Amino acid sequence: MNDNAKDLASVLAGTRLIPVLTVPHADAGTALAAALVAGGARCAEVAFRTSEAEQVLKAMAAHGGLAVGAGTVLTPEQAERAVAAGARFVVSPGFDEAVVTKCRELGVPVVPGIATATELMRALRAGVDTVKLFPAEALGGLRILRALAAPFPQARFLPTGGIGADLLADYLAEPTVVAVGGSWMATSAHLERGDYEAIRRLTAEAVERSTP
Ligand code: 3PG
């Protein structure tokens, strides 16, 4: 395990479930954090896909009880803003060396996305051995995960993309999978209508399925 992976493991602190959140309302952070914590989540990823993301991340980090990271980080500038807002880790849908370098400067673990062996080789060369397999299900799910893991025994994966409660246990049973990310516990539809009870319930179900 290299330093980036050790830092990530210490932020995740044993949790293997990462709710991925695309939040449309700037004032939703506190209620959302409360629902996730009530459901037993210990970590969350706020996607930088809405202009509200920074404010939401700040509010969620201030709520306590969750290690909050930033997702969909595409540029070094976004990584800086995310960390300033309280992000404890940074996730990207693809591999961009400048984002990795910036996260290293900022002292925050980074999980770049990969979809091919070539991208995985670039990530490993950049000193990153835990990568987001994205979009996991569209790429082939467990079959591509196992196929990519075989030649790279040092690689660890955070599969995300198209995974739901039904597939969670199968992914988590893979020895190379650190954690699974997904939006099914708190979808844009839940967030649009402020359905925090559904978020709490779906999170609790997922936590139960992700705990051995
Ligand atoms: C992400 O950015 O990680 C994904 O959009 C989450 O994937 P999902 O919405 O298919 O769970």
PDB file of C-alpha atoms and ligand atoms in Angstrom:
ATOM      1  CA  MET A   1       0.000   0.000   0.000  1.00  0.00           C
ATOM      2  CA  ASN A   2       1.497   3.362  -0.961  1.00  0.00           C
ATOM      3  CA  ASP A   3       1.003   6.639   0.948  1.00  0.00           C
ATOM      4  CA  ASN A   4      -2.003   7.736  -1.107  1.00  0.00           C
ATOM      5  CA  ALA A   5      -3.741   4.408  -0.419  1.00  0.00           C
ATOM      6  CA  LYS A   6      -2.835   4.545   3.287  1.00  0.00           C
ATOM      7  CA  ASP A   7      -4.270   8.046   3.565  1.00  0.00           C
ATOM      8  CA  LEU A   8      -7.441   6.927   1.786  1.00  0.00           C
ATOM      9  CA  ALA A   9      -7.781   3.913   4.086  1.00  0.00           C
ATOM     10  CA  SER A  10      -7.435   6.169   7.089  1.00  0.00           C
ATOM     11  CA  VAL A  11     -10.141   8.550   5.779  1.00  0.00           C
ATOM     12  CA  LEU A  12     -12.513   5.667   4.938  1.00  0.00           C
ATOM     13  CA  ALA A  13     -11.798   4.096   8.337  1.00  0.00           C
ATOM     14  CA  GLY A  14     -13.175   0.723   7.349  1.00  0.00           C
ATOM     15  CA  THR A  15     -16.361   1.854   5.633  1.00  0.00           C
ATOM     16  CA  ARG A  16     -16.848   0.246   2.214  1.00  0.00           C
ATOM     17  CA  LEU A  17     -19.822   2.257   1.038  1.00  0.00           C
ATOM     18  CA  ILE A  18     -19.606   5.688  -0.567  1.00  0.00           C
ATOM     19  CA  PRO A  19     -22.906   7.411  -1.348  1.00  0.00           C
ATOM     20  CA  VAL A  20     -22.315   9.672  -4.372  1.00  0.00           C
ATOM     21  CA  LEU A  21     -24.403  12.837  -4.227  1.00  0.00           C
ATOM     22  CA  THR A  22     -25.376  15.303  -6.929  1.00  0.00           C
ATOM     23  CA  VAL A  23     -27.181  17.931  -4.912  1.00  0.00           C
ATOM     24  CA  PRO A  24     -29.370  20.524  -6.638  1.00  0.00           C
ATOM     25  CA  HIS A  25     -30.065  22.762  -3.606  1.00  0.00           C
ATOM     26  CA  ALA A  26     -27.364  24.663  -1.774  1.00  0.00           C
ATOM     27  CA  ASP A  27     -29.223  24.462   1.539  1.00  0.00           C
ATOM     28  CA  ALA A  28     -29.665  20.657   1.449  1.00  0.00           C
ATOM     29  CA  GLY A  29     -26.290  19.772   3.001  1.00  0.00           C
ATOM     30  CA  THR A  30     -27.239  19.570   6.662  1.00  0.00           C
ATOM     31  CA  ALA A  31     -30.457  17.564   6.191  1.00  0.00           C
ATOM     32  CA  LEU A  32     -28.700  15.254   3.765  1.00  0.00           C
ATOM     33  CA  ALA A  33     -25.779  14.665   6.120  1.00  0.00           C
ATOM     34  CA  ALA A  34     -28.243  13.967   8.952  1.00  0.00           C
ATOM     35  CA  ALA A  35     -30.137  11.409   6.823  1.00  0.00           C
ATOM     36  CA  LEU A  36     -26.932   9.642   5.769  1.00  0.00           C
ATOM     37  CA  VAL A  37     -25.606   9.516   9.329  1.00  0.00           C
ATOM     38  CA  ALA A  38     -28.990   8.253  10.585  1.00  0.00           C
ATOM     39  CA  GLY A  39     -28.780   5.507   7.970  1.00  0.00           C
ATOM     40  CA  GLY A  40     -25.337   4.517   9.247  1.00  0.00           C
ATOM     41  CA  ALA A  41     -23.150   5.948   6.454  1.00  0.00           C
ATOM     42  CA  ARG A  42     -19.722   7.122   7.523  1.00  0.00           C
ATOM     43  CA  CYS A  43     -18.595   8.673   4.304  1.00  0.00           C
ATOM     44  CA  ALA A  44     -20.049  10.556   1.338  1.00  0.00           C
ATOM     45  CA  GLU A  45     -18.896  12.008  -1.957  1.00  0.00           C
ATOM     46  CA  VAL A  46     -20.323  15.307  -3.178  1.00  0.00           C
ATOM     47  CA  ALA A  47     -20.114  15.487  -6.964  1.00  0.00           C
ATOM     48  CA  PHE A  48     -18.846  18.791  -8.342  1.00  0.00           C
ATOM     49  CA  ARG A  49     -21.544  18.751 -11.004  1.00  0.00           C
ATOM     50  CA  THR A  50     -23.678  21.535  -9.628  1.00  0.00           C
ATOM     51  CA  SER A  51     -22.709  25.074  -8.673  1.00  0.00           C
ATOM     52  CA  GLU A  52     -24.024  24.263  -5.184  1.00  0.00           C
ATOM     53  CA  ALA A  53     -21.459  21.506  -4.584  1.00  0.00           C
ATOM     54  CA  GLU A  54     -18.981  23.564  -2.550  1.00  0.00           C
ATOM     55  CA  GLN A  55     -21.613  24.937  -0.222  1.00  0.00           C
ATOM     56  CA  VAL A  56     -23.181  21.485   0.217  1.00  0.00           C
ATOM     57  CA  LEU A  57     -19.790  19.932   0.919  1.00  0.00           C
ATOM     58  CA  LYS A  58     -19.038  22.617   3.531  1.00  0.00           C
ATOM     59  CA  ALA A  59     -22.350  22.065   5.304  1.00  0.00           C
ATOM     60  CA  MET A  60     -21.988  18.285   5.251  1.00  0.00           C
ATOM     61  CA  ALA A  61     -18.423  18.423   6.566  1.00  0.00           C
ATOM     62  CA  ALA A  62     -19.539  20.799   9.340  1.00  0.00           C
ATOM     63  CA  HIS A  63     -22.397  18.461  10.345  1.00  0.00           C
ATOM     64  CA  GLY A  64     -19.940  15.851  11.579  1.00  0.00           C
ATOM     65  CA  GLY A  65     -20.104  12.066  11.542  1.00  0.00           C
ATOM     66  CA  LEU A  66     -19.143  11.722   7.875  1.00  0.00           C
ATOM     67  CA  ALA A  67     -15.850  11.770   6.013  1.00  0.00           C
ATOM     68  CA  VAL A  68     -16.935  13.966   3.117  1.00  0.00           C
ATOM     69  CA  GLY A  69     -15.058  13.924  -0.158  1.00  0.00           C
ATOM     70  CA  ALA A  70     -15.464  15.603  -3.520  1.00  0.00           C
ATOM     71  CA  GLY A  71     -16.374  13.740  -6.704  1.00  0.00           C
ATOM     72  CA  THR A  72     -16.372  14.612 -10.401  1.00  0.00           C
ATOM     73  CA  VAL A  73     -13.238  16.692  -9.821  1.00  0.00           C
ATOM     74  CA  LEU A  74     -11.932  17.441 -13.298  1.00  0.00           C
ATOM     75  CA  THR A  75      -9.284  20.117 -12.749  1.00  0.00           C
ATOM     76  CA  PRO A  76      -6.595  21.080 -10.222  1.00  0.00           C
ATOM     77  CA  GLU A  77      -8.564  24.283  -9.490  1.00  0.00           C
ATOM     78  CA  GLN A  78     -11.638  22.249  -8.545  1.00  0.00           C
ATOM     79  CA  ALA A  79      -9.476  20.065  -6.305  1.00  0.00           C
ATOM     80  CA  GLU A  80      -8.246  23.213  -4.531  1.00  0.00           C
ATOM     81  CA  ARG A  81     -11.773  24.517  -4.063  1.00  0.00           C
ATOM     82  CA  ALA A  82     -12.995  21.119  -2.857  1.00  0.00           C
ATOM     83  CA  VAL A  83     -10.260  20.832  -0.233  1.00  0.00           C
ATOM     84  CA  ALA A  84     -10.866  24.429   0.877  1.00  0.00           C
ATOM     85  CA  ALA A  85     -14.534  23.473   1.365  1.00  0.00           C
ATOM     86  CA  GLY A  86     -13.523  20.556   3.589  1.00  0.00           C
ATOM     87  CA  ALA A  87     -13.097  17.596   1.230  1.00  0.00           C
ATOM     88  CA  ARG A  88     -11.102  14.797   2.897  1.00  0.00           C
ATOM     89  CA  PHE A  89     -10.628  12.921  -0.381  1.00  0.00           C
ATOM     90  CA  VAL A  90     -10.954  13.657  -4.090  1.00  0.00           C
ATOM     91  CA  VAL A  91     -12.490  11.412  -6.752  1.00  0.00           C
ATOM     92  CA  SER A  92     -12.300  11.959 -10.489  1.00  0.00           C
ATOM     93  CA  PRO A  93     -14.158  10.121 -13.275  1.00  0.00           C
ATOM     94  CA  GLY A  94     -10.931   9.812 -15.273  1.00  0.00           C
ATOM     95  CA  PHE A  95      -7.177   9.972 -14.888  1.00  0.00           C
ATOM     96  CA  ASP A  96      -5.602  13.429 -15.071  1.00  0.00           C
ATOM     97  CA  GLU A  97      -2.052  13.714 -13.837  1.00  0.00           C
ATOM     98  CA  ALA A  98      -2.430  17.416 -12.965  1.00  0.00           C
ATOM     99  CA  VAL A  99      -5.321  16.594 -10.611  1.00  0.00           C
ATOM    100  CA  VAL A 100      -3.263  13.839  -8.983  1.00  0.00           C
ATOM    101  CA  THR A 101      -0.274  16.173  -8.535  1.00  0.00           C
ATOM    102  CA  LYS A 102      -2.449  18.913  -7.072  1.00  0.00           C
ATOM    103  CA  CYS A 103      -4.064  16.513  -4.585  1.00  0.00           C
ATOM    104  CA  ARG A 104      -0.628  15.339  -3.522  1.00  0.00           C
ATOM    105  CA  GLU A 105       0.423  18.978  -2.943  1.00  0.00           C
ATOM    106  CA  LEU A 106      -2.752  19.528  -0.955  1.00  0.00           C
ATOM    107  CA  GLY A 107      -2.088  16.383   1.084  1.00  0.00           C
ATOM    108  CA  VAL A 108      -5.435  14.779   0.283  1.00  0.00           C
ATOM    109  CA  PRO A 109      -5.926  11.229  -1.049  1.00  0.00           C
ATOM    110  CA  VAL A 110      -7.065  11.068  -4.657  1.00  0.00           C
ATOM    111  CA  VAL A 111      -8.950   8.316  -6.492  1.00  0.00           C
ATOM    112  CA  PRO A 112      -8.772   8.866 -10.258  1.00  0.00           C
ATOM    113  CA  GLY A 113     -11.074   6.999 -12.590  1.00  0.00           C
ATOM    114  CA  ILE A 114      -9.835   4.384 -15.001  1.00  0.00           C
ATOM    115  CA  ALA A 115     -11.608   2.303 -17.635  1.00  0.00           C
ATOM    116  CA  THR A 116      -8.710   0.563 -19.401  1.00  0.00           C
ATOM    117  CA  ALA A 117      -5.422  -1.188 -18.653  1.00  0.00           C
ATOM    118  CA  THR A 118      -3.560   1.752 -20.190  1.00  0.00           C
ATOM    119  CA  GLU A 119      -5.202   4.234 -17.843  1.00  0.00           C
ATOM    120  CA  LEU A 120      -4.504   1.940 -14.900  1.00  0.00           C
ATOM    121  CA  MET A 121      -0.827   1.785 -15.887  1.00  0.00           C
ATOM    122  CA  ARG A 122      -0.697   5.583 -15.995  1.00  0.00           C
ATOM    123  CA  ALA A 123      -2.286   5.801 -12.552  1.00  0.00           C
ATOM    124  CA  LEU A 124       0.123   3.250 -11.088  1.00  0.00           C
ATOM    125  CA  ARG A 125       3.055   5.101 -12.607  1.00  0.00           C
ATOM    126  CA  ALA A 126       1.777   8.307 -10.992  1.00  0.00           C
ATOM    127  CA  GLY A 127       1.862   6.562  -7.613  1.00  0.00           C
ATOM    128  CA  VAL A 128      -1.857   5.871  -7.323  1.00  0.00           C
ATOM    129  CA  ASP A 129      -2.824   2.276  -6.698  1.00  0.00           C
ATOM    130  CA  THR A 130      -6.459   2.726  -5.658  1.00  0.00           C
ATOM    131  CA  VAL A 131      -8.543   3.752  -8.649  1.00  0.00           C
ATOM    132  CA  LYS A 132     -12.205   4.291  -9.384  1.00  0.00           C
ATOM    133  CA  LEU A 133     -13.396   1.756 -11.964  1.00  0.00           C
ATOM    134  CA  PHE A 134     -15.842   3.933 -13.880  1.00  0.00           C
ATOM    135  CA  PRO A 135     -18.468   3.430 -15.240  1.00  0.00           C
ATOM    136  CA  ALA A 136     -18.207  -0.039 -13.723  1.00  0.00           C
ATOM    137  CA  GLU A 137     -21.391  -1.702 -14.919  1.00  0.00           C
ATOM    138  CA  ALA A 138     -21.293  -0.231 -18.429  1.00  0.00           C
ATOM    139  CA  LEU A 139     -17.698  -1.441 -18.777  1.00  0.00           C
ATOM    140  CA  GLY A 140     -18.611  -5.032 -17.948  1.00  0.00           C
ATOM    141  CA  GLY A 141     -18.981  -5.077 -14.176  1.00  0.00           C
ATOM    142  CA  LEU A 142     -17.301  -7.879 -12.268  1.00  0.00           C
ATOM    143  CA  ARG A 143     -15.862  -9.377 -15.457  1.00  0.00           C
ATOM    144  CA  ILE A 144     -13.773  -6.311 -16.319  1.00  0.00           C
ATOM    145  CA  LEU A 145     -12.890  -5.788 -12.665  1.00  0.00           C
ATOM    146  CA  ARG A 146     -11.420  -9.297 -12.422  1.00  0.00           C
ATOM    147  CA  ALA A 147      -9.786  -9.062 -15.849  1.00  0.00           C
ATOM    148  CA  LEU A 148      -8.053  -5.784 -14.932  1.00  0.00           C
ATOM    149  CA  ALA A 149      -7.075  -6.991 -11.469  1.00  0.00           C
ATOM    150  CA  ALA A 150      -5.247 -10.050 -12.826  1.00  0.00           C
ATOM    151  CA  PRO A 151      -2.189  -8.349 -14.390  1.00  0.00           C
ATOM    152  CA  PHE A 152      -2.036  -5.621 -11.712  1.00  0.00           C
ATOM    153  CA  PRO A 153      -2.056  -7.381  -8.331  1.00  0.00           C
ATOM    154  CA  GLN A 154      -1.114  -4.125  -6.591  1.00  0.00           C
ATOM    155  CA  ALA A 155      -4.224  -2.310  -7.864  1.00  0.00           C
ATOM    156  CA  ARG A 156      -7.265  -1.714  -5.679  1.00  0.00           C
ATOM    157  CA  PHE A 157     -10.630  -0.593  -6.990  1.00  0.00           C
ATOM    158  CA  LEU A 158     -13.509   1.637  -6.083  1.00  0.00           C
ATOM    159  CA  PRO A 159     -16.127   0.525  -8.640  1.00  0.00           C
ATOM    160  CA  THR A 160     -18.809   3.106  -9.356  1.00  0.00           C
ATOM    161  CA  GLY A 161     -21.378   3.624 -12.074  1.00  0.00           C
ATOM    162  CA  GLY A 162     -24.587   1.673 -12.471  1.00  0.00           C
ATOM    163  CA  ILE A 163     -24.207  -0.223  -9.194  1.00  0.00           C
ATOM    164  CA  GLY A 164     -27.252  -0.615  -6.979  1.00  0.00           C
ATOM    165  CA  ALA A 165     -28.196  -2.424  -3.786  1.00  0.00           C
ATOM    166  CA  ASP A 166     -28.613  -5.700  -5.681  1.00  0.00           C
ATOM    167  CA  LEU A 167     -24.972  -5.776  -6.843  1.00  0.00           C
ATOM    168  CA  LEU A 168     -23.313  -4.311  -3.764  1.00  0.00           C
ATOM    169  CA  ALA A 169     -22.463  -7.559  -1.960  1.00  0.00           C
ATOM    170  CA  ASP A 170     -21.035  -9.135  -5.138  1.00  0.00           C
ATOM    171  CA  TYR A 171     -18.653  -6.238  -5.688  1.00  0.00           C
ATOM    172  CA  LEU A 172     -17.657  -6.093  -2.028  1.00  0.00           C
ATOM    173  CA  ALA A 173     -16.844  -9.818  -2.073  1.00  0.00           C
ATOM    174  CA  GLU A 174     -14.028  -9.104  -4.539  1.00  0.00           C
ATOM    175  CA  PRO A 175     -10.696  -9.058  -2.696  1.00  0.00           C
ATOM    176  CA  THR A 176      -9.455  -6.114  -4.784  1.00  0.00           C
ATOM    177  CA  VAL A 177     -12.428  -3.865  -4.017  1.00  0.00           C
ATOM    178  CA  VAL A 178     -11.786  -1.243  -1.344  1.00  0.00           C
ATOM    179  CA  ALA A 179     -15.268   0.276  -1.420  1.00  0.00           C
ATOM    180  CA  VAL A 180     -18.239   0.730  -3.743  1.00  0.00           C
ATOM    181  CA  GLY A 181     -19.678   4.096  -4.751  1.00  0.00           C
ATOM    182  CA  GLY A 182     -23.115   4.873  -6.059  1.00  0.00           C
ATOM    183  CA  SER A 183     -25.961   7.321  -6.177  1.00  0.00           C
ATOM    184  CA  TRP A 184     -28.814   4.875  -5.601  1.00  0.00           C
ATOM    185  CA  MET A 185     -29.076   5.744  -1.883  1.00  0.00           C
ATOM    186  CA  ALA A 186     -29.632   9.428  -2.581  1.00  0.00           C
ATOM    187  CA  THR A 187     -30.673  10.015  -6.164  1.00  0.00           C
ATOM    188  CA  SER A 188     -31.265  13.380  -7.774  1.00  0.00           C
ATOM    189  CA  ALA A 189     -34.994  12.598  -7.598  1.00  0.00           C
ATOM    190  CA  HIS A 190     -34.835  12.028  -3.810  1.00  0.00           C
ATOM    191  CA  LEU A 191     -32.873  15.226  -3.430  1.00  0.00           C
ATOM    192  CA  GLU A 192     -35.173  17.248  -5.692  1.00  0.00           C
ATOM    193  CA  ARG A 193     -38.170  16.353  -3.565  1.00  0.00           C
ATOM    194  CA  GLY A 194     -36.319  16.437  -0.236  1.00  0.00           C
ATOM    195  CA  ASP A 195     -37.151  12.805   0.536  1.00  0.00           C
ATOM    196  CA  TYR A 196     -34.660  12.371   3.365  1.00  0.00           C
ATOM    197  CA  GLU A 197     -36.582   9.458   4.862  1.00  0.00           C
ATOM    198  CA  ALA A 198     -36.047   7.430   1.669  1.00  0.00           C
ATOM    199  CA  ILE A 199     -32.371   8.408   1.725  1.00  0.00           C
ATOM    200  CA  ARG A 200     -32.062   7.254   5.328  1.00  0.00           C
ATOM    201  CA  ARG A 201     -33.827   3.965   4.594  1.00  0.00           C
ATOM    202  CA  LEU A 202     -31.873   3.136   1.416  1.00  0.00           C
ATOM    203  CA  THR A 203     -28.631   4.055   3.165  1.00  0.00           C
ATOM    204  CA  ALA A 204     -29.460   1.808   6.128  1.00  0.00           C
ATOM    205  CA  GLU A 205     -30.225  -1.093   3.772  1.00  0.00           C
ATOM    206  CA  ALA A 206     -26.962  -0.556   1.910  1.00  0.00           C
ATOM    207  CA  VAL A 207     -24.964  -0.272   5.135  1.00  0.00           C
ATOM    208  CA  GLU A 208     -26.456  -3.539   6.293  1.00  0.00           C
ATOM    209  CA  ARG A 209     -25.530  -5.240   3.006  1.00  0.00           C
ATOM    210  CA  SER A 210     -22.013  -3.824   3.129  1.00  0.00           C
ATOM    211  CA  THR A 211     -21.254  -4.943   6.679  1.00  0.00           C
ATOM    212  CA  PRO A 212     -19.946  -8.495   7.013  1.00  0.00           C
TER     213      PRO A 212
HETATM  214  C1  3PG B   1     -20.236   8.906 -10.141  1.00  0.00           C
HETATM  215  O1  3PG B   1     -20.005  10.047 -10.517  1.00  0.00           O
HETATM  216  O2  3PG B   1     -19.488   8.307  -9.377  1.00  0.00           O
HETATM  217  C2  3PG B   1     -21.404   8.228 -10.706  1.00  0.00           C
HETATM  218  O3  3PG B   1     -22.242   9.077 -11.398  1.00  0.00           O
HETATM  219  C3  3PG B   1     -22.184   7.452  -9.740  1.00  0.00           C
HETATM  220  O4  3PG B   1     -22.683   6.456 -10.509  1.00  0.00           O
HETATM  221  P1  3PG B   1     -24.203   6.011 -10.400  1.00  0.00           P
HETATM  222  O5  3PG B   1     -25.016   7.292 -10.465  1.00  0.00           O
HETATM  223  O6  3PG B   1     -24.438   5.133 -11.595  1.00  0.00           O
HETATM  224  O7  3PG B   1     -24.334   5.309  -9.095  1.00  0.00           O
END
